Structures are given as C-alpha cells and as structure tokens.
Amino acid sequence: MADHQEASVTLPSDPASVATARRYVAEVLGEWGLPDEADTADSVRLIVSELATNAVQHTFGQSPSFTVDVRLERGEWLRVGVTDSHPRWPRRLPAAVQQDNGRGMVIIRWLTAEAGGRLSVSPTEDGGKTVWIALPWPVGAAAESVSGC
C-alpha cells in the first residue's frame, strides 16, 4: 500500500457539478477499497455534496470552478478538500425552521465530528480557500493503488 494516495478533479461552478463531484469521490473511495455501503462512504458523499454546493452557491459566480481533492494518508486518514477562488470563508448562517438552506456547514461539522474527524479551512495562494475534512480511515478498508487519478 502506498504511503500517500491522492486524486483530484476540477469542475465548473455549476449545480450539475455537485453530483459529478459526489460520484467522482465515491469512485475513488471504491478504488481505494472502501465499500460503497460503508457508513464512512455515506458520510463522505453527503459532505462532498454539501461542500460542492457551497462552492457553487456561495461564491456568487466569482469562482468559475472548484476543485475536489481526495487524499489517503498512510492508510490512516482520509482527507477531502473543496477549493474555490472566492475569498469569503464559510460561516454558520442562522437557519430558521422554514428555510431551505443555511444548514450545510452544520451538517458537515456534525458528520465530521461523529466520525471522529476534523474540519479546517485554509487559504489558497489566489485568495480563495479550501475547506477540508479529515476522517479516520475505517479499519479493514485496505487501500489499493489507483492508476490514472
């Protein structure tokens, strides 16, 4: 098993790209040995959906694309980051019961914490940011080398 594996995809900042990002990450995780039905796989798919949605909706057209990075470090930690070029960092919005949005970061934080992980935000050189989650790689999910990613 490699000490470090990674995969990345850059997509247009368009609502249709959210599903593409989710599918891409699911395929990578499957290639690395994480069963599609694993709880971690479900959590990561939802987290990627929320992060990608934020990158599309909250950049107000100022980020023409977003990038999804997936890394498996020493077979112990799965890191997933979504990068956009908009300077505003994510923040919790008050979500009224009737609102259809405003809960994305709450969902991401909760799922990450429930899995024993961490959430962080880091600046990019171009003034944007990457929102990262790091989750423990599930015991027994053997990572395999990925070619072409």
Coordinates of N, CA and C in Angstrom, one line a residue:
M1 N 0.8 -1.2 0.0 CA 0.0 0.0 0.0 C 0.9 1.2 0.0
A2 N 0.5 2.2 -0.8 CA 1.3 3.4 -0.9 C 1.1 4.2 0.4
D3 N 2.2 5.0 0.8 CA 2.1 5.8 2.0 C 1.1 7.0 1.8
H4 N 0.9 7.4 0.6 CA 0.1 8.6 0.4 C -0.6 8.4 -1.0
Q5 N -1.9 8.5 -1.1 CA -2.6 8.4 -2.4 C -3.4 9.7 -2.5
E6 N -3.6 10.1 -3.7 CA -4.4 11.3 -3.9 C -5.1 11.3 -5.3
A7 N -6.2 12.0 -5.3 CA -6.9 12.1 -6.6 C -7.6 13.5 -6.5
S8 N -7.8 14.1 -7.7 CA -8.3 15.4 -7.8 C -9.1 15.6 -9.1
V9 N -10.1 16.4 -9.0 CA -10.9 16.8 -10.1 C -11.3 18.3 -10.0
T10 N -11.3 19.0 -11.1 CA -11.7 20.4 -11.2 C -13.0 20.4 -12.0
L11 N -14.0 21.1 -11.5 CA -15.3 21.1 -12.2 C -15.8 22.5 -12.3
P12 N -16.7 22.8 -13.3 CA -17.2 24.1 -13.4 C -18.2 24.4 -12.3
S13 N -18.2 25.7 -11.9 CA -19.1 26.1 -10.8 C -20.5 26.1 -11.3
D14 N -21.1 25.0 -11.3 CA -22.4 24.8 -11.9 C -23.2 23.8 -11.0
P15 N -24.5 24.0 -10.7 CA -25.2 23.0 -9.9 C -25.0 21.5 -10.3
A16 N -24.9 21.3 -11.6 CA -24.8 19.9 -12.1 C -23.5 19.3 -11.7
S17 N -22.5 20.1 -11.4 CA -21.2 19.6 -11.0 C -21.2 19.0 -9.6
V18 N -22.2 19.3 -8.8 CA -22.3 18.7 -7.4 C -22.4 17.2 -7.5
A19 N -23.3 16.7 -8.3 CA -23.5 15.2 -8.5 C -22.2 14.6 -9.1
T20 N -21.6 15.3 -10.0 CA -20.4 14.8 -10.6 C -19.3 14.7 -9.6
A21 N -19.1 15.6 -8.7 CA -18.1 15.6 -7.6 C -18.4 14.4 -6.7
R22 N -19.7 14.3 -6.3 CA -20.1 13.2 -5.4 C -19.7 11.8 -6.0
R23 N -20.1 11.6 -7.3 CA -19.8 10.4 -8.0 C -18.3 10.1 -8.1
Y24 N -17.5 11.2 -8.4 CA -16.1 11.0 -8.5 C -15.5 10.5 -7.2
V25 N -15.8 11.2 -6.1 CA -15.3 10.8 -4.8 C -15.7 9.4 -4.5
A26 N -16.9 9.0 -4.7 CA -17.4 7.7 -4.4 C -16.6 6.6 -5.2
E27 N -16.3 6.9 -6.5 CA -15.5 6.0 -7.3 C -14.1 5.9 -6.8
V28 N -13.5 7.0 -6.4 CA -12.1 6.9 -5.9 C -12.1 6.1 -4.6
L29 N -13.0 6.4 -3.7 CA -13.1 5.6 -2.4 C -13.2 4.1 -2.7
G30 N -14.1 3.8 -3.6 CA -14.3 2.4 -4.0 C -13.0 1.8 -4.5
E31 N -12.2 2.5 -5.4 CA -11.0 2.0 -5.9 C -9.9 1.8 -4.8
W32 N -10.1 2.6 -3.7 CA -9.1 2.5 -2.6 C -9.6 1.5 -1.6
G33 N -10.7 0.8 -1.8 CA -11.1 -0.3 -1.0 C -12.2 0.0 0.0
L34 N -12.8 1.2 -0.1 CA -13.9 1.4 0.9 C -15.2 1.0 0.2
P35 N -15.9 0.1 0.8 CA -17.2 -0.4 0.3 C -18.2 0.7 0.2
D36 N -18.9 0.7 -0.9 CA -19.9 1.8 -1.2 C -21.0 1.9 -0.1
E37 N -21.3 0.8 0.6 CA -22.3 0.8 1.6 C -21.8 1.1 3.0
A38 N -20.5 1.4 3.2 CA -19.9 1.7 4.4 C -20.4 3.0 4.9
D39 N -20.6 3.2 6.3 CA -21.0 4.4 6.9 C -20.1 5.6 6.5
T40 N -18.8 5.3 6.5 CA -17.9 6.4 6.1 C -18.2 6.9 4.7
A41 N -18.4 5.9 3.8 CA -18.7 6.3 2.4 C -19.9 7.2 2.3
D42 N -21.0 6.8 3.0 CA -22.2 7.6 3.0 C -21.9 9.0 3.5
S43 N -21.2 9.1 4.6 CA -20.9 10.4 5.2 C -20.1 11.3 4.3
V44 N -19.1 10.7 3.6 CA -18.2 11.4 2.7 C -19.0 11.9 1.5
R45 N -19.9 11.1 1.0 CA -20.7 11.5 -0.2 C -21.6 12.7 0.2
L46 N -22.2 12.7 1.4 CA -23.0 13.8 1.8 C -22.1 15.1 2.1
I47 N -21.0 14.9 2.7 CA -20.1 16.0 3.0 C -19.6 16.7 1.7
V48 N -19.2 15.8 0.7 CA -18.8 16.4 -0.6 C -20.0 17.1 -1.3
S49 N -21.2 16.6 -1.2 CA -22.3 17.3 -1.8 C -22.5 18.6 -1.2
E50 N -22.4 18.7 0.2 CA -22.6 20.0 0.9 C -21.5 21.0 0.5
L51 N -20.2 20.5 0.5 CA -19.1 21.4 0.2 C -19.2 21.9 -1.2
A52 N -19.5 21.0 -2.1 CA -19.6 21.4 -3.5 C -20.7 22.4 -3.7
T53 N -21.8 22.1 -3.1 CA -23.0 23.0 -3.2 C -22.6 24.4 -2.7
N54 N -21.9 24.4 -1.5 CA -21.4 25.7 -1.0 C -20.5 26.4 -2.0
A55 N -19.6 25.7 -2.6 CA -18.7 26.3 -3.6 C -19.4 26.8 -4.8
V56 N -20.5 26.3 -5.2 CA -21.3 26.8 -6.3 C -22.2 27.9 -5.9
Q57 N -22.9 27.7 -4.8 CA -24.0 28.7 -4.4 C -23.4 30.0 -3.7
H58 N -22.4 29.8 -2.9 CA -22.0 30.9 -2.1 C -20.7 31.7 -2.6
T59 N -20.3 31.4 -3.8 CA -19.3 32.2 -4.5 C -19.8 33.2 -5.4
F60 N -21.1 33.3 -5.6 CA -21.8 34.3 -6.3 C -21.2 34.5 -7.7
G61 N -20.9 33.4 -8.4 CA -20.3 33.5 -9.7 C -18.9 34.0 -9.8
Q62 N -18.3 34.2 -8.7 CA -16.9 34.8 -8.7 C -15.8 33.7 -8.7
S63 N -16.2 32.4 -8.6 CA -15.3 31.3 -8.7 C -15.8 30.5 -9.9
P64 N -15.2 30.5 -11.1 CA -15.7 29.8 -12.2 C -15.6 28.3 -12.1
S65 N -14.8 27.8 -11.2 CA -14.7 26.4 -11.0 C -14.4 26.1 -9.5
F66 N -14.4 24.8 -9.2 CA -14.0 24.4 -7.9 C -13.3 23.0 -8.0
T67 N -12.4 22.7 -7.1 CA -11.6 21.5 -7.2 C -11.9 20.7 -5.9
V68 N -12.0 19.4 -6.2 CA -12.2 18.4 -5.1 C -10.9 17.6 -5.0
D69 N -10.3 17.6 -3.9 CA -9.0 16.8 -3.6 C -9.4 15.7 -2.6
V70 N -8.9 14.5 -2.9 CA -9.1 13.4 -2.0 C -7.7 12.8 -1.7
R71 N -7.4 12.6 -0.5 CA -6.1 12.1 -0.1 C -6.3 11.0 1.0
L72 N -5.5 10.0 0.8 CA -5.4 8.9 1.9 C -4.0 8.9 2.4
E73 N -3.9 9.3 3.6 CA -2.5 9.4 4.2 C -2.2 8.3 5.1
R74 N -1.2 7.5 4.7 CA -0.7 6.3 5.5 C -1.7 5.3 5.8
G75 N -2.8 5.3 5.0 CA -3.9 4.3 5.3 C -4.6 4.6 6.6
E76 N -4.4 5.8 7.2 CA -5.0 6.1 8.5 C -6.0 7.3 8.4
W77 N -5.7 8.3 7.5 CA -6.6 9.4 7.5 C -7.1 9.7 6.0
L78 N -8.3 9.9 5.9 CA -8.9 10.3 4.6 C -9.2 11.8 4.7
R79 N -8.6 12.5 3.8 CA -8.8 14.0 3.7 C -9.5 14.3 2.4
V80 N -10.5 15.1 2.5 CA -11.3 15.6 1.4 C -11.3 17.1 1.5
G81 N -10.9 17.8 0.4 CA -11.0 19.3 0.4 C -11.7 19.8 -0.8
V82 N -12.4 20.8 -0.7 CA -13.1 21.5 -1.8 C -12.6 23.0 -1.8
T83 N -12.0 23.3 -3.0 CA -11.3 24.6 -3.1 C -12.1 25.5 -4.1
D84 N -12.3 26.7 -3.8 CA -12.8 27.7 -4.7 C -12.0 29.0 -4.6
S85 N -12.2 29.9 -5.5 CA -11.4 31.1 -5.5 C -12.1 32.3 -4.9
H86 N -13.2 32.1 -4.3 CA -13.9 33.2 -3.6 C -13.3 33.5 -2.3
P87 N -13.0 34.7 -1.9 CA -12.3 35.0 -0.6 C -13.1 34.8 0.6
R88 N -14.4 34.8 0.6 CA -15.2 34.6 1.8 C -15.2 33.2 2.3
W89 N -14.8 33.1 3.6 CA -14.8 31.8 4.2 C -16.2 31.3 4.7
P90 N -16.4 30.1 4.8 CA -17.7 29.6 5.2 C -18.0 30.0 6.6
R91 N -19.3 30.3 6.9 CA -19.7 30.6 8.2 C -21.1 30.0 8.5
R92 N -21.4 29.8 9.7 CA -22.7 29.3 10.1 C -23.7 30.4 9.9
L93 N -24.7 30.1 9.2 CA -25.8 31.0 9.0 C -27.0 30.6 9.9
P94 N -27.7 31.6 10.5 CA -28.9 31.2 11.2 C -29.9 30.6 10.3
A95 N -30.3 29.4 10.6 CA -31.2 28.7 9.8 C -32.6 28.6 10.5
A96 N -33.5 29.3 10.0 CA -34.9 29.2 10.5 C -35.5 27.9 10.1
V97 N -36.4 27.4 10.8 CA -37.0 26.2 10.5 C -37.6 26.1 9.1
Q98 N -38.1 27.3 8.6 CA -38.8 27.3 7.3 C -37.7 27.5 6.2
Q99 N -36.5 27.8 6.5 CA -35.5 28.0 5.4 C -35.1 26.7 4.7
D100 N -34.8 26.8 3.4 CA -34.4 25.6 2.7 C -32.9 25.5 2.7
N101 N -32.2 26.5 3.2 CA -30.7 26.4 3.1 C -30.2 27.0 4.5
G102 N -28.8 27.0 4.6 CA -28.2 27.5 5.7 C -27.7 26.5 6.7
R103 N -27.9 25.2 6.4 CA -27.5 24.1 7.3 C -26.3 23.3 6.8
G104 N -25.8 23.7 5.7 CA -24.7 22.9 5.1 C -23.5 22.7 6.0
M105 N -23.0 23.8 6.6 CA -21.8 23.7 7.4 C -22.1 23.0 8.7
V106 N -23.4 23.1 9.2 CA -23.8 22.4 10.4 C -23.8 20.9 10.2
I107 N -24.3 20.5 9.0 CA -24.3 19.1 8.6 C -22.9 18.6 8.5
I108 N -22.0 19.3 7.8 CA -20.6 18.9 7.6 C -19.9 18.8 9.0
R109 N -20.0 19.7 9.8 CA -19.4 19.7 11.1 C -19.9 18.5 11.9
W110 N -21.2 18.2 11.9 CA -21.7 17.1 12.7 C -21.3 15.8 12.2
L111 N -21.3 15.6 10.9 CA -20.9 14.3 10.3 C -19.4 14.1 10.5
T112 N -18.6 15.1 10.4 CA -17.2 15.0 10.6 C -16.9 14.6 12.1
A113 N -17.5 15.4 13.0 CA -17.3 15.1 14.4 C -17.8 13.7 14.8
E114 N -18.9 13.3 14.3 CA -19.5 12.0 14.6 C -18.5 10.9 14.2
A115 N -17.8 11.1 13.1 CA -16.8 10.1 12.6 C -15.5 10.2 13.3
G116 N -15.3 11.1 14.2 CA -14.0 11.3 14.9 C -13.0 12.1 14.1
G117 N -13.6 12.9 13.2 CA -12.7 13.7 12.3 C -12.6 15.2 12.7
R118 N -12.0 15.9 11.8 CA -11.8 17.3 12.0 C -12.2 18.1 10.7
L119 N -12.5 19.4 10.9 CA -12.8 20.2 9.8 C -11.9 21.4 9.9
S120 N -11.3 21.9 8.8 CA -10.5 23.1 8.8 C -10.7 23.8 7.5
V121 N -10.2 25.1 7.5 CA -10.3 25.9 6.3 C -8.9 26.5 6.2
S122 N -8.4 26.5 4.9 CA -7.0 27.0 4.7 C -7.1 28.0 3.5
P123 N -6.3 29.0 3.5 CA -6.3 30.0 2.4 C -5.5 29.4 1.2
T124 N -5.9 29.8 0.0 CA -5.1 29.5 -1.2 C -4.3 30.7 -1.6
E125 N -3.3 30.4 -2.5 CA -2.5 31.5 -3.0 C -3.2 32.6 -3.7
D126 N -4.3 32.2 -4.4 CA -5.1 33.1 -5.2 C -6.1 33.9 -4.4
G127 N -6.1 33.7 -3.1 CA -7.1 34.5 -2.3 C -8.4 33.7 -2.0
G128 N -8.5 32.5 -2.5 CA -9.7 31.7 -2.2 C -9.4 30.9 -0.9
K129 N -10.1 29.7 -0.8 CA -9.9 28.9 0.3 C -10.2 27.4 0.0
T130 N -9.7 26.5 0.8 CA -10.1 25.1 0.8 C -10.7 24.7 2.1
V131 N -11.8 24.1 2.0 CA -12.5 23.6 3.2 C -12.2 22.1 3.2
W132 N -11.5 21.7 4.3 CA -11.0 20.3 4.4 C -11.8 19.6 5.5
I133 N -12.0 18.3 5.3 CA -12.4 17.4 6.4 C -11.4 16.3 6.4
A134 N -11.1 15.8 7.6 CA -10.2 14.7 7.8 C -10.9 13.7 8.7
L135 N -11.0 12.4 8.2 CA -11.7 11.4 8.9 C -10.8 10.2 9.0
P136 N -10.9 9.5 10.1 CA -10.1 8.2 10.3 C -10.5 7.3 9.2
W137 N -9.5 6.6 8.5 CA -9.8 5.6 7.5 C -10.3 4.4 8.3
P138 N -11.5 3.9 7.9 CA -12.1 2.7 8.6 C -11.1 1.5 8.6
V139 N -11.1 0.9 9.8 CA -10.3 -0.3 10.0 C -10.8 -1.4 9.1
G140 N -9.9 -2.0 8.4 CA -10.3 -3.1 7.5 C -10.5 -2.7 6.1
A141 N -10.5 -1.4 5.8 CA -10.7 -0.9 4.4 C -9.3 -0.7 3.8
A142 N -8.8 -1.8 3.2 CA -7.5 -1.8 2.6 C -7.4 -0.9 1.4
A143 N -6.5 0.0 1.4 CA -6.3 0.9 0.3 C -5.5 0.2 -0.8
E144 N -5.9 0.5 -2.0 CA -5.1 -0.1 -3.1 C -4.7 1.0 -4.0
S145 N -3.6 0.8 -4.7 CA -3.1 1.8 -5.6 C -4.1 2.2 -6.7
V146 N -4.1 3.5 -7.0 CA -5.1 3.9 -8.0 C -4.2 4.5 -9.2
S147 N -4.5 4.0 -10.4 CA -3.8 4.5 -11.5 C -4.6 5.4 -12.3
G148 N -4.0 6.5 -12.7 CA -4.8 7.4 -13.6 C -5.5 8.5 -12.8
C149 N -5.4 8.5 -11.5 CA -6.1 9.6 -10.7 C -5.1 10.5 -10.1

